[in-house]
Structures are given as C-alpha cells and as structure tokens.
PDB file of C-alpha atoms and ligand atoms in Angstrom:
ATOM      1  CA  UNK Z   1     -28.105 -13.355  -0.616  1.00 66.00           C
ATOM      2  CA  UNK Z   2     -24.495 -13.505   0.524  1.00 79.00           C
ATOM      3  CA  UNK Z   3     -22.848 -10.193   1.415  1.00 89.00           C
ATOM      4  CA  UNK Z   4     -20.726  -8.461  -1.213  1.00 97.00           C
ATOM      5  CA  UNK Z   5     -17.102  -9.530  -1.278  1.00 98.00           C
ATOM      6  CA  UNK Z   6     -15.200  -6.233  -1.243  1.00 98.00           C
ATOM      7  CA  UNK Z   7     -11.413  -5.808  -1.141  1.00 99.00           C
ATOM      8  CA  UNK Z   8     -10.123  -2.246  -1.453  1.00 99.00           C
ATOM      9  CA  UNK Z   9      -6.322  -2.565  -1.378  1.00 99.00           C
ATOM     10  CA  UNK Z  10      -4.125  -4.543  -3.788  1.00 99.00           C
ATOM     11  CA  UNK Z  11      -0.934  -4.259  -5.825  1.00 99.00           C
ATOM     12  CA  UNK Z  12       0.070  -5.113  -9.383  1.00 99.00           C
ATOM     13  CA  UNK Z  13       3.408  -5.164 -11.232  1.00 98.00           C
ATOM     14  CA  UNK Z  14       2.883  -1.439 -11.804  1.00 98.00           C
ATOM     15  CA  UNK Z  15       4.258  -1.146  -8.237  1.00 98.00           C
ATOM     16  CA  UNK Z  16       5.432  -4.100  -6.140  1.00 98.00           C
ATOM     17  CA  UNK Z  17       2.762  -6.736  -6.763  1.00 98.00           C
ATOM     18  CA  UNK Z  18       3.663 -10.005  -8.489  1.00 98.00           C
ATOM     19  CA  UNK Z  19       0.704 -10.107 -10.915  1.00 98.00           C
ATOM     20  CA  UNK Z  20       0.102  -7.720 -13.787  1.00 98.00           C
ATOM     21  CA  UNK Z  21      -3.171  -5.762 -13.532  1.00 99.00           C
ATOM     22  CA  UNK Z  22      -5.114  -8.203 -15.719  1.00 99.00           C
ATOM     23  CA  UNK Z  23      -3.879 -11.287 -13.846  1.00 99.00           C
ATOM     24  CA  UNK Z  24      -4.662  -9.591 -10.517  1.00 99.00           C
ATOM     25  CA  UNK Z  25      -8.258  -8.905 -11.582  1.00 99.00           C
ATOM     26  CA  UNK Z  26      -8.501 -12.494 -12.846  1.00 98.00           C
ATOM     27  CA  UNK Z  27      -7.421 -13.780  -9.438  1.00 99.00           C
ATOM     28  CA  UNK Z  28      -9.988 -11.545  -7.746  1.00 99.00           C
ATOM     29  CA  UNK Z  29     -12.688 -12.903 -10.081  1.00 98.00           C
ATOM     30  CA  UNK Z  30     -11.714 -16.510  -9.288  1.00 98.00           C
ATOM     31  CA  UNK Z  31     -11.831 -15.661  -5.562  1.00 98.00           C
ATOM     32  CA  UNK Z  32     -15.373 -14.312  -5.903  1.00 98.00           C
ATOM     33  CA  UNK Z  33     -14.564 -10.635  -5.395  1.00 98.00           C
ATOM     34  CA  UNK Z  34     -17.475  -8.347  -6.341  1.00 98.00           C
ATOM     35  CA  UNK Z  35     -15.665  -5.028  -5.875  1.00 98.00           C
ATOM     36  CA  UNK Z  36     -11.895  -4.468  -5.756  1.00 99.00           C
ATOM     37  CA  UNK Z  37      -9.522  -1.524  -5.749  1.00 99.00           C
ATOM     38  CA  UNK Z  38      -6.153  -1.463  -7.456  1.00 99.00           C
ATOM     39  CA  UNK Z  39      -3.981   0.690  -5.162  1.00 99.00           C
ATOM     40  CA  UNK Z  40      -0.421   0.675  -6.473  1.00 99.00           C
ATOM     41  CA  UNK Z  41       2.213   2.644  -4.569  1.00 98.00           C
ATOM     42  CA  UNK Z  42       2.431   6.254  -5.834  1.00 99.00           C
ATOM     43  CA  UNK Z  43       1.256   5.170  -9.278  1.00 98.00           C
ATOM     44  CA  UNK Z  44      -2.016   4.912 -11.236  1.00 99.00           C
ATOM     45  CA  UNK Z  45      -0.596   3.451 -14.466  1.00 98.00           C
ATOM     46  CA  UNK Z  46      -2.363   0.096 -14.072  1.00 98.00           C
ATOM     47  CA  UNK Z  47      -5.896   1.340 -13.691  1.00 98.00           C
ATOM     48  CA  UNK Z  48      -6.983   1.464 -17.335  1.00 99.00           C
ATOM     49  CA  UNK Z  49      -5.914  -2.137 -17.996  1.00 98.00           C
ATOM     50  CA  UNK Z  50      -7.433  -3.299 -14.700  1.00 99.00           C
ATOM     51  CA  UNK Z  51     -10.726  -1.542 -15.459  1.00 99.00           C
ATOM     52  CA  UNK Z  52     -10.933  -3.127 -18.899  1.00 98.00           C
ATOM     53  CA  UNK Z  53     -10.229  -6.595 -17.488  1.00 99.00           C
ATOM     54  CA  UNK Z  54     -12.674  -6.046 -14.629  1.00 99.00           C
ATOM     55  CA  UNK Z  55     -15.459  -5.082 -17.045  1.00 98.00           C
ATOM     56  CA  UNK Z  56     -14.868  -8.291 -19.028  1.00 98.00           C
ATOM     57  CA  UNK Z  57     -14.795 -10.468 -15.935  1.00 98.00           C
ATOM     58  CA  UNK Z  58     -17.758  -8.934 -14.115  1.00 98.00           C
ATOM     59  CA  UNK Z  59     -15.735  -7.519 -11.226  1.00 98.00           C
ATOM     60  CA  UNK Z  60     -16.311  -3.950  -9.989  1.00 98.00           C
ATOM     61  CA  UNK Z  61     -13.090  -1.926 -10.120  1.00 99.00           C
ATOM     62  CA  UNK Z  62     -12.484   1.088  -7.888  1.00 99.00           C
ATOM     63  CA  UNK Z  63      -9.612   3.233  -9.200  1.00 99.00           C
ATOM     64  CA  UNK Z  64      -7.170   3.705  -6.343  1.00 99.00           C
ATOM     65  CA  UNK Z  65      -3.668   4.609  -5.226  1.00 99.00           C
ATOM     66  CA  UNK Z  66      -1.532   4.165  -2.090  1.00 99.00           C
ATOM     67  CA  UNK Z  67       0.465   7.314  -1.380  1.00 99.00           C
ATOM     68  CA  UNK Z  68       3.690   7.268   0.667  1.00 99.00           C
ATOM     69  CA  UNK Z  69       3.702   9.925   3.408  1.00 99.00           C
ATOM     70  CA  UNK Z  70       6.260  10.953   6.016  1.00 98.00           C
ATOM     71  CA  UNK Z  71       4.719  11.599   9.427  1.00 98.00           C
ATOM     72  CA  UNK Z  72       6.437  11.867  12.834  1.00 98.00           C
ATOM     73  CA  UNK Z  73       9.529  10.052  11.578  1.00 97.00           C
ATOM     74  CA  UNK Z  74       7.512   7.124  10.226  1.00 98.00           C
ATOM     75  CA  UNK Z  75       6.320   6.243   6.727  1.00 98.00           C
ATOM     76  CA  UNK Z  76       2.528   6.215   6.646  1.00 98.00           C
ATOM     77  CA  UNK Z  77       0.413   5.044   3.708  1.00 99.00           C
ATOM     78  CA  UNK Z  78      -2.722   6.883   2.635  1.00 99.00           C
ATOM     79  CA  UNK Z  79      -4.970   5.048   0.188  1.00 99.00           C
ATOM     80  CA  UNK Z  80      -7.155   7.028  -2.203  1.00 99.00           C
ATOM     81  CA  UNK Z  81     -10.323   5.312  -3.438  1.00 99.00           C
ATOM     82  CA  UNK Z  82     -12.658   6.312  -6.249  1.00 99.00           C
ATOM     83  CA  UNK Z  83     -10.121   8.712  -7.715  1.00 99.00           C
ATOM     84  CA  UNK Z  84     -10.165  10.192 -11.186  1.00 99.00           C
ATOM     85  CA  UNK Z  85      -6.802   8.707 -12.132  1.00 98.00           C
ATOM     86  CA  UNK Z  86      -6.389  11.294 -14.908  1.00 98.00           C
ATOM     87  CA  UNK Z  87      -6.705  14.285 -12.569  1.00 99.00           C
ATOM     88  CA  UNK Z  88      -3.619  16.444 -13.380  1.00 98.00           C
ATOM     89  CA  UNK Z  89      -3.120  17.536  -9.759  1.00 98.00           C
ATOM     90  CA  UNK Z  90      -2.867  13.919  -8.656  1.00 99.00           C
ATOM     91  CA  UNK Z  91      -0.938  12.654 -11.688  1.00 99.00           C
ATOM     92  CA  UNK Z  92       1.692  15.400 -11.452  1.00 98.00           C
ATOM     93  CA  UNK Z  93       2.115  15.025  -7.694  1.00 99.00           C
ATOM     94  CA  UNK Z  94       2.592  11.252  -7.993  1.00 99.00           C
ATOM     95  CA  UNK Z  95       5.157  11.701 -10.772  1.00 98.00           C
ATOM     96  CA  UNK Z  96       7.140  14.010  -8.515  1.00 98.00           C
ATOM     97  CA  UNK Z  97       6.898  11.576  -5.614  1.00 98.00           C
ATOM     98  CA  UNK Z  98       8.139   8.694  -7.795  1.00 98.00           C
ATOM     99  CA  UNK Z  99      11.040  10.777  -9.053  1.00 98.00           C
ATOM    100  CA  UNK Z 100      12.768  10.482  -5.663  1.00 97.00           C
ATOM    101  CA  UNK Z 101      12.774   6.684  -5.717  1.00 98.00           C
ATOM    102  CA  UNK Z 102      15.701   6.044  -8.028  1.00 98.00           C
ATOM    103  CA  UNK Z 103      18.245   8.032  -5.983  1.00 98.00           C
ATOM    104  CA  UNK Z 104      16.872   6.385  -2.836  1.00 98.00           C
ATOM    105  CA  UNK Z 105      17.349   2.940  -4.409  1.00 98.00           C
ATOM    106  CA  UNK Z 106      20.961   3.802  -5.261  1.00 98.00           C
ATOM    107  CA  UNK Z 107      21.595   4.916  -1.687  1.00 98.00           C
ATOM    108  CA  UNK Z 108      20.024   1.718  -0.361  1.00 98.00           C
ATOM    109  CA  UNK Z 109      22.313  -0.235  -2.651  1.00 98.00           C
ATOM    110  CA  UNK Z 110      25.325   1.714  -1.352  1.00 98.00           C
ATOM    111  CA  UNK Z 111      24.321   0.897   2.236  1.00 98.00           C
ATOM    112  CA  UNK Z 112      23.905  -2.789   1.407  1.00 98.00           C
ATOM    113  CA  UNK Z 113      27.293  -2.776  -0.355  1.00 98.00           C
ATOM    114  CA  UNK Z 114      28.816  -1.606   2.932  1.00 98.00           C
ATOM    115  CA  UNK Z 115      27.366  -4.790   4.460  1.00 96.00           C
ATOM    116  CA  UNK Z 116      29.064  -6.878   1.770  1.00 97.00           C
ATOM    117  CA  UNK Z 117      26.060  -7.178  -0.560  1.00 98.00           C
ATOM    118  CA  UNK Z 118      27.114  -5.898  -3.970  1.00 98.00           C
ATOM    119  CA  UNK Z 119      24.930  -5.097  -6.987  1.00 98.00           C
ATOM    120  CA  UNK Z 120      21.633  -4.724  -5.136  1.00 98.00           C
ATOM    121  CA  UNK Z 121      20.483  -1.739  -7.227  1.00 98.00           C
ATOM    122  CA  UNK Z 122      20.756  -3.682 -10.490  1.00 98.00           C
ATOM    123  CA  UNK Z 123      19.269  -6.757  -8.809  1.00 98.00           C
ATOM    124  CA  UNK Z 124      16.254  -4.868  -7.440  1.00 98.00           C
ATOM    125  CA  UNK Z 125      15.654  -3.192 -10.790  1.00 98.00           C
ATOM    126  CA  UNK Z 126      15.449  -6.581 -12.470  1.00 98.00           C
ATOM    127  CA  UNK Z 127      12.490  -7.393 -10.196  1.00 98.00           C
ATOM    128  CA  UNK Z 128      10.758  -4.049 -10.835  1.00 98.00           C
ATOM    129  CA  UNK Z 129       8.532  -4.106 -13.921  1.00 98.00           C
ATOM    130  CA  UNK Z 130       8.071  -0.336 -13.570  1.00 98.00           C
ATOM    131  CA  UNK Z 131      11.481   1.389 -13.560  1.00 98.00           C
ATOM    132  CA  UNK Z 132       9.953   4.413 -11.799  1.00 98.00           C
ATOM    133  CA  UNK Z 133       8.785   2.252  -8.947  1.00 98.00           C
ATOM    134  CA  UNK Z 134      11.632   0.368  -7.331  1.00 98.00           C
ATOM    135  CA  UNK Z 135      10.447  -0.490  -3.824  1.00 98.00           C
ATOM    136  CA  UNK Z 136      12.050  -2.176  -0.857  1.00 98.00           C
ATOM    137  CA  UNK Z 137      10.031  -5.250  -1.817  1.00 98.00           C
ATOM    138  CA  UNK Z 138      12.101  -5.530  -5.024  1.00 98.00           C
ATOM    139  CA  UNK Z 139      15.343  -5.359  -3.016  1.00 98.00           C
ATOM    140  CA  UNK Z 140      13.995  -8.050  -0.715  1.00 98.00           C
ATOM    141  CA  UNK Z 141      13.097 -10.320  -3.639  1.00 98.00           C
ATOM    142  CA  UNK Z 142      16.552  -9.883  -5.135  1.00 98.00           C
ATOM    143  CA  UNK Z 143      18.237 -10.754  -1.833  1.00 98.00           C
ATOM    144  CA  UNK Z 144      16.101 -13.878  -1.533  1.00 98.00           C
ATOM    145  CA  UNK Z 145      16.709 -14.906  -5.162  1.00 98.00           C
ATOM    146  CA  UNK Z 146      20.461 -14.449  -4.760  1.00 97.00           C
ATOM    147  CA  UNK Z 147      20.474 -16.647  -1.667  1.00 97.00           C
ATOM    148  CA  UNK Z 148      21.462 -13.957   0.850  1.00 94.00           C
ATOM    149  CA  UNK Z 149      18.326 -14.485   2.961  1.00 96.00           C
ATOM    150  CA  UNK Z 150      15.674 -17.242   3.093  1.00 97.00           C
ATOM    151  CA  UNK Z 151      12.550 -15.100   2.660  1.00 97.00           C
ATOM    152  CA  UNK Z 152      11.313 -11.542   2.221  1.00 97.00           C
ATOM    153  CA  UNK Z 153      10.291 -11.059   5.844  1.00 97.00           C
ATOM    154  CA  UNK Z 154      13.772 -12.034   7.049  1.00 98.00           C
ATOM    155  CA  UNK Z 155      15.329  -9.519   4.637  1.00 98.00           C
ATOM    156  CA  UNK Z 156      13.200  -6.750   6.141  1.00 98.00           C
ATOM    157  CA  UNK Z 157      14.015  -7.846   9.684  1.00 98.00           C
ATOM    158  CA  UNK Z 158      17.771  -7.839   8.982  1.00 98.00           C
ATOM    159  CA  UNK Z 159      18.312  -5.130   6.384  1.00 98.00           C
ATOM    160  CA  UNK Z 160      15.359  -3.064   5.190  1.00 98.00           C
ATOM    161  CA  UNK Z 161      13.185  -2.084   8.160  1.00 98.00           C
ATOM    162  CA  UNK Z 162      13.711   1.315   9.798  1.00 97.00           C
ATOM    163  CA  UNK Z 163      16.854   1.164  11.934  1.00 96.00           C
ATOM    164  CA  UNK Z 164      18.443  -1.649   9.896  1.00 98.00           C
ATOM    165  CA  UNK Z 165      21.620  -1.131   7.844  1.00 97.00           C
ATOM    166  CA  UNK Z 166      20.013  -1.056   4.373  1.00 98.00           C
ATOM    167  CA  UNK Z 167      17.293   1.390   5.402  1.00 98.00           C
ATOM    168  CA  UNK Z 168      17.599   4.887   3.971  1.00 98.00           C
ATOM    169  CA  UNK Z 169      15.486   7.687   5.431  1.00 97.00           C
ATOM    170  CA  UNK Z 170      13.424   9.316   2.722  1.00 98.00           C
ATOM    171  CA  UNK Z 171      11.166  12.357   2.587  1.00 98.00           C
ATOM    172  CA  UNK Z 172       7.792  11.270   1.195  1.00 98.00           C
ATOM    173  CA  UNK Z 173       4.691  13.457   0.795  1.00 98.00           C
ATOM    174  CA  UNK Z 174       3.201  15.544   3.602  1.00 99.00           C
ATOM    175  CA  UNK Z 175      -0.008  14.065   5.060  1.00 99.00           C
ATOM    176  CA  UNK Z 176      -2.134  17.114   4.195  1.00 99.00           C
ATOM    177  CA  UNK Z 177      -0.827  17.112   0.627  1.00 99.00           C
ATOM    178  CA  UNK Z 178      -1.596  13.415   0.047  1.00 99.00           C
ATOM    179  CA  UNK Z 179      -5.154  13.887   1.334  1.00 99.00           C
ATOM    180  CA  UNK Z 180      -5.614  17.024  -0.749  1.00 99.00           C
ATOM    181  CA  UNK Z 181      -4.425  15.325  -3.985  1.00 99.00           C
ATOM    182  CA  UNK Z 182      -6.885  12.476  -3.396  1.00 99.00           C
ATOM    183  CA  UNK Z 183      -9.688  14.950  -2.772  1.00 99.00           C
ATOM    184  CA  UNK Z 184      -8.713  17.020  -5.819  1.00 99.00           C
ATOM    185  CA  UNK Z 185      -9.187  13.801  -7.812  1.00 99.00           C
ATOM    186  CA  UNK Z 186     -12.651  13.296  -6.267  1.00 99.00           C
ATOM    187  CA  UNK Z 187     -11.516  10.379  -4.104  1.00 99.00           C
ATOM    188  CA  UNK Z 188     -11.915   9.248  -0.504  1.00 99.00           C
ATOM    189  CA  UNK Z 189      -8.739   9.209   1.619  1.00 99.00           C
ATOM    190  CA  UNK Z 190      -8.167   6.150   3.833  1.00 99.00           C
ATOM    191  CA  UNK Z 191      -5.497   5.509   6.492  1.00 99.00           C
ATOM    192  CA  UNK Z 192      -3.917   2.227   5.367  1.00 99.00           C
ATOM    193  CA  UNK Z 193      -3.012  -0.587   7.843  1.00 98.00           C
ATOM    194  CA  UNK Z 194      -2.700   1.758  10.883  1.00 99.00           C
ATOM    195  CA  UNK Z 195      -1.456  -0.957  13.249  1.00 98.00           C
ATOM    196  CA  UNK Z 196       1.753  -1.250  11.224  1.00 98.00           C
ATOM    197  CA  UNK Z 197       3.048   2.203  12.194  1.00 98.00           C
ATOM    198  CA  UNK Z 198       5.552   2.545  14.975  1.00 98.00           C
ATOM    199  CA  UNK Z 199       3.945   5.677  16.397  1.00 98.00           C
ATOM    200  CA  UNK Z 200       3.457   6.622  20.044  1.00 98.00           C
ATOM    201  CA  UNK Z 201      -0.126   6.905  21.280  1.00 98.00           C
ATOM    202  CA  UNK Z 202       0.095  10.691  21.039  1.00 98.00           C
ATOM    203  CA  UNK Z 203       1.473  10.593  17.494  1.00 98.00           C
ATOM    204  CA  UNK Z 204      -1.191   8.065  16.417  1.00 98.00           C
ATOM    205  CA  UNK Z 205      -3.890  10.397  17.809  1.00 98.00           C
ATOM    206  CA  UNK Z 206      -2.304  13.323  15.970  1.00 98.00           C
ATOM    207  CA  UNK Z 207      -2.168  11.275  12.756  1.00 99.00           C
ATOM    208  CA  UNK Z 208      -5.958  10.874  12.891  1.00 99.00           C
ATOM    209  CA  UNK Z 209      -6.502  14.484  14.038  1.00 99.00           C
ATOM    210  CA  UNK Z 210      -4.536  15.862  11.094  1.00 99.00           C
ATOM    211  CA  UNK Z 211      -5.912  13.309   8.632  1.00 99.00           C
ATOM    212  CA  UNK Z 212      -9.500  14.233   9.506  1.00 99.00           C
ATOM    213  CA  UNK Z 213      -8.750  17.970   9.564  1.00 99.00           C
ATOM    214  CA  UNK Z 214      -7.327  17.618   6.033  1.00 99.00           C
ATOM    215  CA  UNK Z 215     -10.553  15.952   4.841  1.00 99.00           C
ATOM    216  CA  UNK Z 216      -9.646  12.269   5.283  1.00 99.00           C
ATOM    217  CA  UNK Z 217     -12.706  10.060   5.793  1.00 99.00           C
ATOM    218  CA  UNK Z 218     -11.851   6.386   6.271  1.00 99.00           C
ATOM    219  CA  UNK Z 219      -9.557   3.835   7.927  1.00 99.00           C
ATOM    220  CA  UNK Z 220      -8.636   0.246   7.118  1.00 99.00           C
ATOM    221  CA  UNK Z 221     -10.159  -1.644  10.024  1.00 99.00           C
ATOM    222  CA  UNK Z 222      -9.871  -5.092   8.466  1.00 98.00           C
ATOM    223  CA  UNK Z 223      -6.435  -5.441   6.843  1.00 98.00           C
ATOM    224  CA  UNK Z 224      -4.250  -8.342   5.789  1.00 98.00           C
ATOM    225  CA  UNK Z 225      -1.655  -6.679   8.028  1.00 97.00           C
ATOM    226  CA  UNK Z 226      -3.874  -6.648  11.161  1.00 98.00           C
ATOM    227  CA  UNK Z 227      -4.349  -9.227  13.879  1.00 98.00           C
ATOM    228  CA  UNK Z 228      -7.829  -9.694  15.370  1.00 98.00           C
ATOM    229  CA  UNK Z 229      -6.851  -7.468  18.314  1.00 98.00           C
ATOM    230  CA  UNK Z 230      -5.574  -4.753  15.984  1.00 98.00           C
ATOM    231  CA  UNK Z 231      -8.791  -4.973  13.976  1.00 98.00           C
ATOM    232  CA  UNK Z 232     -10.805  -4.362  17.172  1.00 98.00           C
ATOM    233  CA  UNK Z 233      -8.536  -1.481  18.170  1.00 98.00           C
ATOM    234  CA  UNK Z 234      -9.103   0.348  14.884  1.00 99.00           C
ATOM    235  CA  UNK Z 235     -12.802  -0.509  14.797  1.00 99.00           C
ATOM    236  CA  UNK Z 236     -12.959   1.516  18.015  1.00 98.00           C
ATOM    237  CA  UNK Z 237     -11.020   4.346  16.373  1.00 98.00           C
ATOM    238  CA  UNK Z 238     -13.484   4.317  13.449  1.00 99.00           C
ATOM    239  CA  UNK Z 239     -16.450   4.526  15.852  1.00 98.00           C
ATOM    240  CA  UNK Z 240     -14.941   7.246  18.017  1.00 98.00           C
ATOM    241  CA  UNK Z 241     -13.777   9.345  15.093  1.00 98.00           C
ATOM    242  CA  UNK Z 242     -16.811   8.778  12.866  1.00 98.00           C
ATOM    243  CA  UNK Z 243     -14.670   7.297  10.083  1.00 99.00           C
ATOM    244  CA  UNK Z 244     -15.843   5.007   7.312  1.00 99.00           C
ATOM    245  CA  UNK Z 245     -14.315   1.524   7.496  1.00 99.00           C
ATOM    246  CA  UNK Z 246     -12.418  -0.342   4.795  1.00 99.00           C
ATOM    247  CA  UNK Z 247     -11.682  -4.030   4.200  1.00 98.00           C
ATOM    248  CA  UNK Z 248      -8.296  -4.490   2.595  1.00 98.00           C
ATOM    249  CA  UNK Z 249      -6.089  -7.531   1.935  1.00 98.00           C
ATOM    250  CA  UNK Z 250      -3.113  -5.459   0.664  1.00 98.00           C
ATOM    251  CA  UNK Z 251      -2.468  -8.443  -1.600  1.00 99.00           C
ATOM    252  CA  UNK Z 252       0.967  -8.427  -3.294  1.00 98.00           C
ATOM    253  CA  UNK Z 253       1.258 -12.050  -4.378  1.00 98.00           C
ATOM    254  CA  UNK Z 254       0.713 -15.615  -3.341  1.00 97.00           C
ATOM    255  CA  UNK Z 255       4.198 -16.091  -1.898  1.00 93.00           C
ATOM    256  CA  UNK Z 256       4.329 -12.848   0.089  1.00 95.00           C
ATOM    257  CA  UNK Z 257       0.835 -12.136   1.351  1.00 97.00           C
ATOM    258  CA  UNK Z 258      -0.792 -13.849   4.294  1.00 95.00           C
ATOM    259  CA  UNK Z 259      -4.275 -12.973   3.033  1.00 98.00           C
ATOM    260  CA  UNK Z 260      -5.348 -13.591  -0.560  1.00 98.00           C
ATOM    261  CA  UNK Z 261      -7.372 -11.021  -2.478  1.00 99.00           C
ATOM    262  CA  UNK Z 262     -10.994 -11.140  -1.321  1.00 98.00           C
ATOM    263  CA  UNK Z 263     -10.224 -13.422   1.642  1.00 98.00           C
ATOM    264  CA  UNK Z 264     -10.187 -10.932   4.550  1.00 97.00           C
ATOM    265  CA  UNK Z 265     -12.502 -11.205   7.516  1.00 98.00           C
ATOM    266  CA  UNK Z 266     -15.772  -9.271   7.346  1.00 98.00           C
ATOM    267  CA  UNK Z 267     -16.096  -5.782   8.824  1.00 98.00           C
ATOM    268  CA  UNK Z 268     -17.835  -5.460  12.199  1.00 98.00           C
ATOM    269  CA  UNK Z 269     -21.511  -5.042  11.324  1.00 98.00           C
ATOM    270  CA  UNK Z 270     -22.046  -1.685  13.078  1.00 98.00           C
ATOM    271  CA  UNK Z 271     -19.375   0.153  11.052  1.00 98.00           C
ATOM    272  CA  UNK Z 272     -20.228   2.070   7.882  1.00 98.00           C
ATOM    273  CA  UNK Z 273     -18.345   0.481   4.978  1.00 98.00           C
ATOM    274  CA  UNK Z 274     -16.378   2.939   2.865  1.00 99.00           C
ATOM    275  CA  UNK Z 275     -17.850   1.240  -0.206  1.00 98.00           C
ATOM    276  CA  UNK Z 276     -21.286   2.613   0.687  1.00 98.00           C
ATOM    277  CA  UNK Z 277     -19.818   5.752  -0.965  1.00 98.00           C
ATOM    278  CA  UNK Z 278     -18.320   3.920  -3.917  1.00 98.00           C
ATOM    279  CA  UNK Z 279     -21.244   1.906  -5.327  1.00 92.00           C
TER     280      UNK Z 279
HETATM  281  P1  AMP B 301       8.853   1.213  -0.094  1.00 68.60           P
HETATM  282  O1  AMP B 301       7.618   1.930  -0.593  1.00 68.60           O
HETATM  283  O2  AMP B 301       9.939   1.150  -1.139  1.00 68.60           O
HETATM  284  O3  AMP B 301       9.335   1.727   1.227  1.00 68.60           O
HETATM  285  O4  AMP B 301       8.446  -0.312   0.116  1.00 68.60           O
HETATM  286  C1  AMP B 301       7.393  -0.628   0.978  1.00 68.60           C
HETATM  287  C2  AMP B 301       6.899  -2.022   0.646  1.00 68.60           C
HETATM  288  O5  AMP B 301       7.795  -2.996   1.165  1.00 68.60           O
HETATM  289  C3  AMP B 301       5.566  -2.342   1.301  1.00 68.60           C
HETATM  290  O6  AMP B 301       4.501  -1.869   0.541  1.00 68.60           O
HETATM  291  C4  AMP B 301       5.597  -3.846   1.298  1.00 68.60           C
HETATM  292  O7  AMP B 301       5.308  -4.322   0.001  1.00 68.60           O
HETATM  293  C5  AMP B 301       7.053  -4.131   1.589  1.00 68.60           C
HETATM  294  N1  AMP B 301       7.311  -4.325   3.034  1.00 68.60           N
HETATM  295  C6  AMP B 301       7.493  -3.383   3.981  1.00 68.60           C
HETATM  296  N2  AMP B 301       7.748  -3.932   5.173  1.00 68.60           N
HETATM  297  C7  AMP B 301       7.730  -5.276   4.979  1.00 68.60           C
HETATM  298  C8  AMP B 301       7.930  -6.420   5.836  1.00 68.60           C
HETATM  299  N3  AMP B 301       8.230  -6.291   7.130  1.00 68.60           N
HETATM  300  N4  AMP B 301       7.799  -7.642   5.276  1.00 68.60           N
HETATM  301  C9  AMP B 301       7.528  -7.787   3.959  1.00 68.60           C
HETATM  302  N5  AMP B 301       7.337  -6.764   3.120  1.00 68.60           N
HETATM  303  C10 AMP B 301       7.435  -5.526   3.616  1.00 68.60           C
HETATM  304 MN1   MN B 302       4.115  -2.901  -1.317  1.00 68.60          MN
HETATM  305 MN1   MN B 303       1.159  -0.031   2.613  1.00 68.60          MN
HETATM  306 MN1   MN B 304      -0.288  -1.710   0.033  1.00 68.60          MN
END
C-alpha cells in the first residue's frame, strides 16, 4: 500500500488563495491527496464548504487556520489543525485580528502612492474575494496585473517585504494568544514554514521555547517554502524538541506556488507525523 498523501497547509479565496474552497478540494482530489487542511489566514469561513466538498470527493478534510503573530519584530505564522472552527474564543479572536487589516491596507496604499503607484488599495481589494482579508498577496497581484512589476515575487522584493517602501509594520497576535486560541478550539498548534523567518539564532530558539511553553506541539518540517537543507534543519529541531512534524505545501495557486497541493516531499521516516493525532 502506498503511504497516505497528506498536505496540511493550503489557502482558498477566503484568504489569499486563487481557488475557492470547493475548487481547492477538487484539485487536491485530482492530485491524490488523502488528507488535507484548509488553513486560510486569520479566517475559518471556508471550512464548511470545503468539508462538504471533501466528503463528496472522498478527501479527508482537517479544519485549520493560519494565524498571523508578531514575534521579535518579525511576522510569524502559527497554523492550527483539527480546530473546532465554531469555537467562540477562536472565532471572536480571529474577527478582531482581521479588523486591523483594512486600515493597514490603506496605509500600504498611501506608502505605495508616495512611490508613484496610485490606487493600490482599490486595486488590491478587487483581487480580494473576502473584503475582511486583504493581504499583501492581493497588492502584489494588482501591481502585476497593472504592469508595474513582472511577477509577484518581484513585487515583494521591491515593495512589500519588510524594509521595502510599501511595507507597513503591523501588530498581529501575541504568540501565546494564538496558541491558546487554537488549544481552546481543541486544535494542535504548528509553527508554519520556520525557515522563512528572519530571526537570529537566539530569537529562533526563543520562538520554539515560548511556543512549546504555551502548549504548541508541531512544526512544519516539509514545506513548499523550504529547501532540502532547511527541511533537514527543522527535522533536527523537531527531534531535539520532541515536536510532531507536518508536511505542508502552503499552496496558494498554480501561478504563485512552487509546490502543488499534495506534491511535497515525504517526511523523514523517524519523525512522528502530526496527522497521527488527526486521524
Ligand atoms: P499578509 O498576511 O497580508 O502580510 O500577507 C502575507 C502573504 O503574502 C503570504 O501568506 C504569502 O501569500 C504572500 N507573500 C509573502 N511574502 C511573499 C514573497 N516573498 N513572495 C510571494 N508571496 C509572498
Ligand atoms: Mn498567503
Ligand atoms: Mn504563512
Ligand atoms: Mn500559508
């Protein structure tokens, strides 16, 4: 029997994915995914539709979320897996977190206007299917569509990454709060794509110290955002810290993601998969 194809990180149009929840599940089914998680940014509004589609298509659906956190001057993402997406503690906290996004988007637009790019707020909103969830990805898509930059990655490199002119510092959730909301909803907290954070060695160690102290249990070892070396680095972290390991494409869409849903490398065999707790 072939091993289960598990992918526990993906996005729909409910945040900044290109496919609506049903189409995303359909793509996972076509790609042979047995178990997937929908993990939209700060939002669980797609889970009911995804679960219904998944049941029809014979795909296992783990209700999830990807929470934006501010830690040591960096934005860190904490994925929650196996959550009760109706848990009031979680639902209310996410609504509050989303409420800051609109003013942030307007400030980003103001910064871009200073660089000679007018109308970015309206442009980004046209790409956002969920008006409560305008992300930098929507700004990037607008700048590409309007011919300012050739592709999304170049937009981030020039305008939207930390330190670039269109970047606006924002206060997201505290790490302990994000983990506690996930736990209140009965879920497992996972450090998403750890190699992407620009943290010093000491801050990275403290991230895991505080994450574990708060009740966090897993880390994305295999990620669409990780190189093979980065995968090995965080496999070591998982072993040393006794964390469960996740396998996660972080699929947003065909044009933007290097790894398709369900097409990540396998986890190193000695690690305990986080899905051992989800099936
Ligand atoms: P936000 O939550 O508004 O800060 O937007 C974060 C999202 O922007 C991420 O989830 C990705 O979808 C996208 N993103 C961030 N950095 C990059 C990058 N360097 N290249 C492409 N997309 C990126
Ligand atoms: Mn995203
Ligand atoms: Mn992320
Ligand atoms: Mn993601």
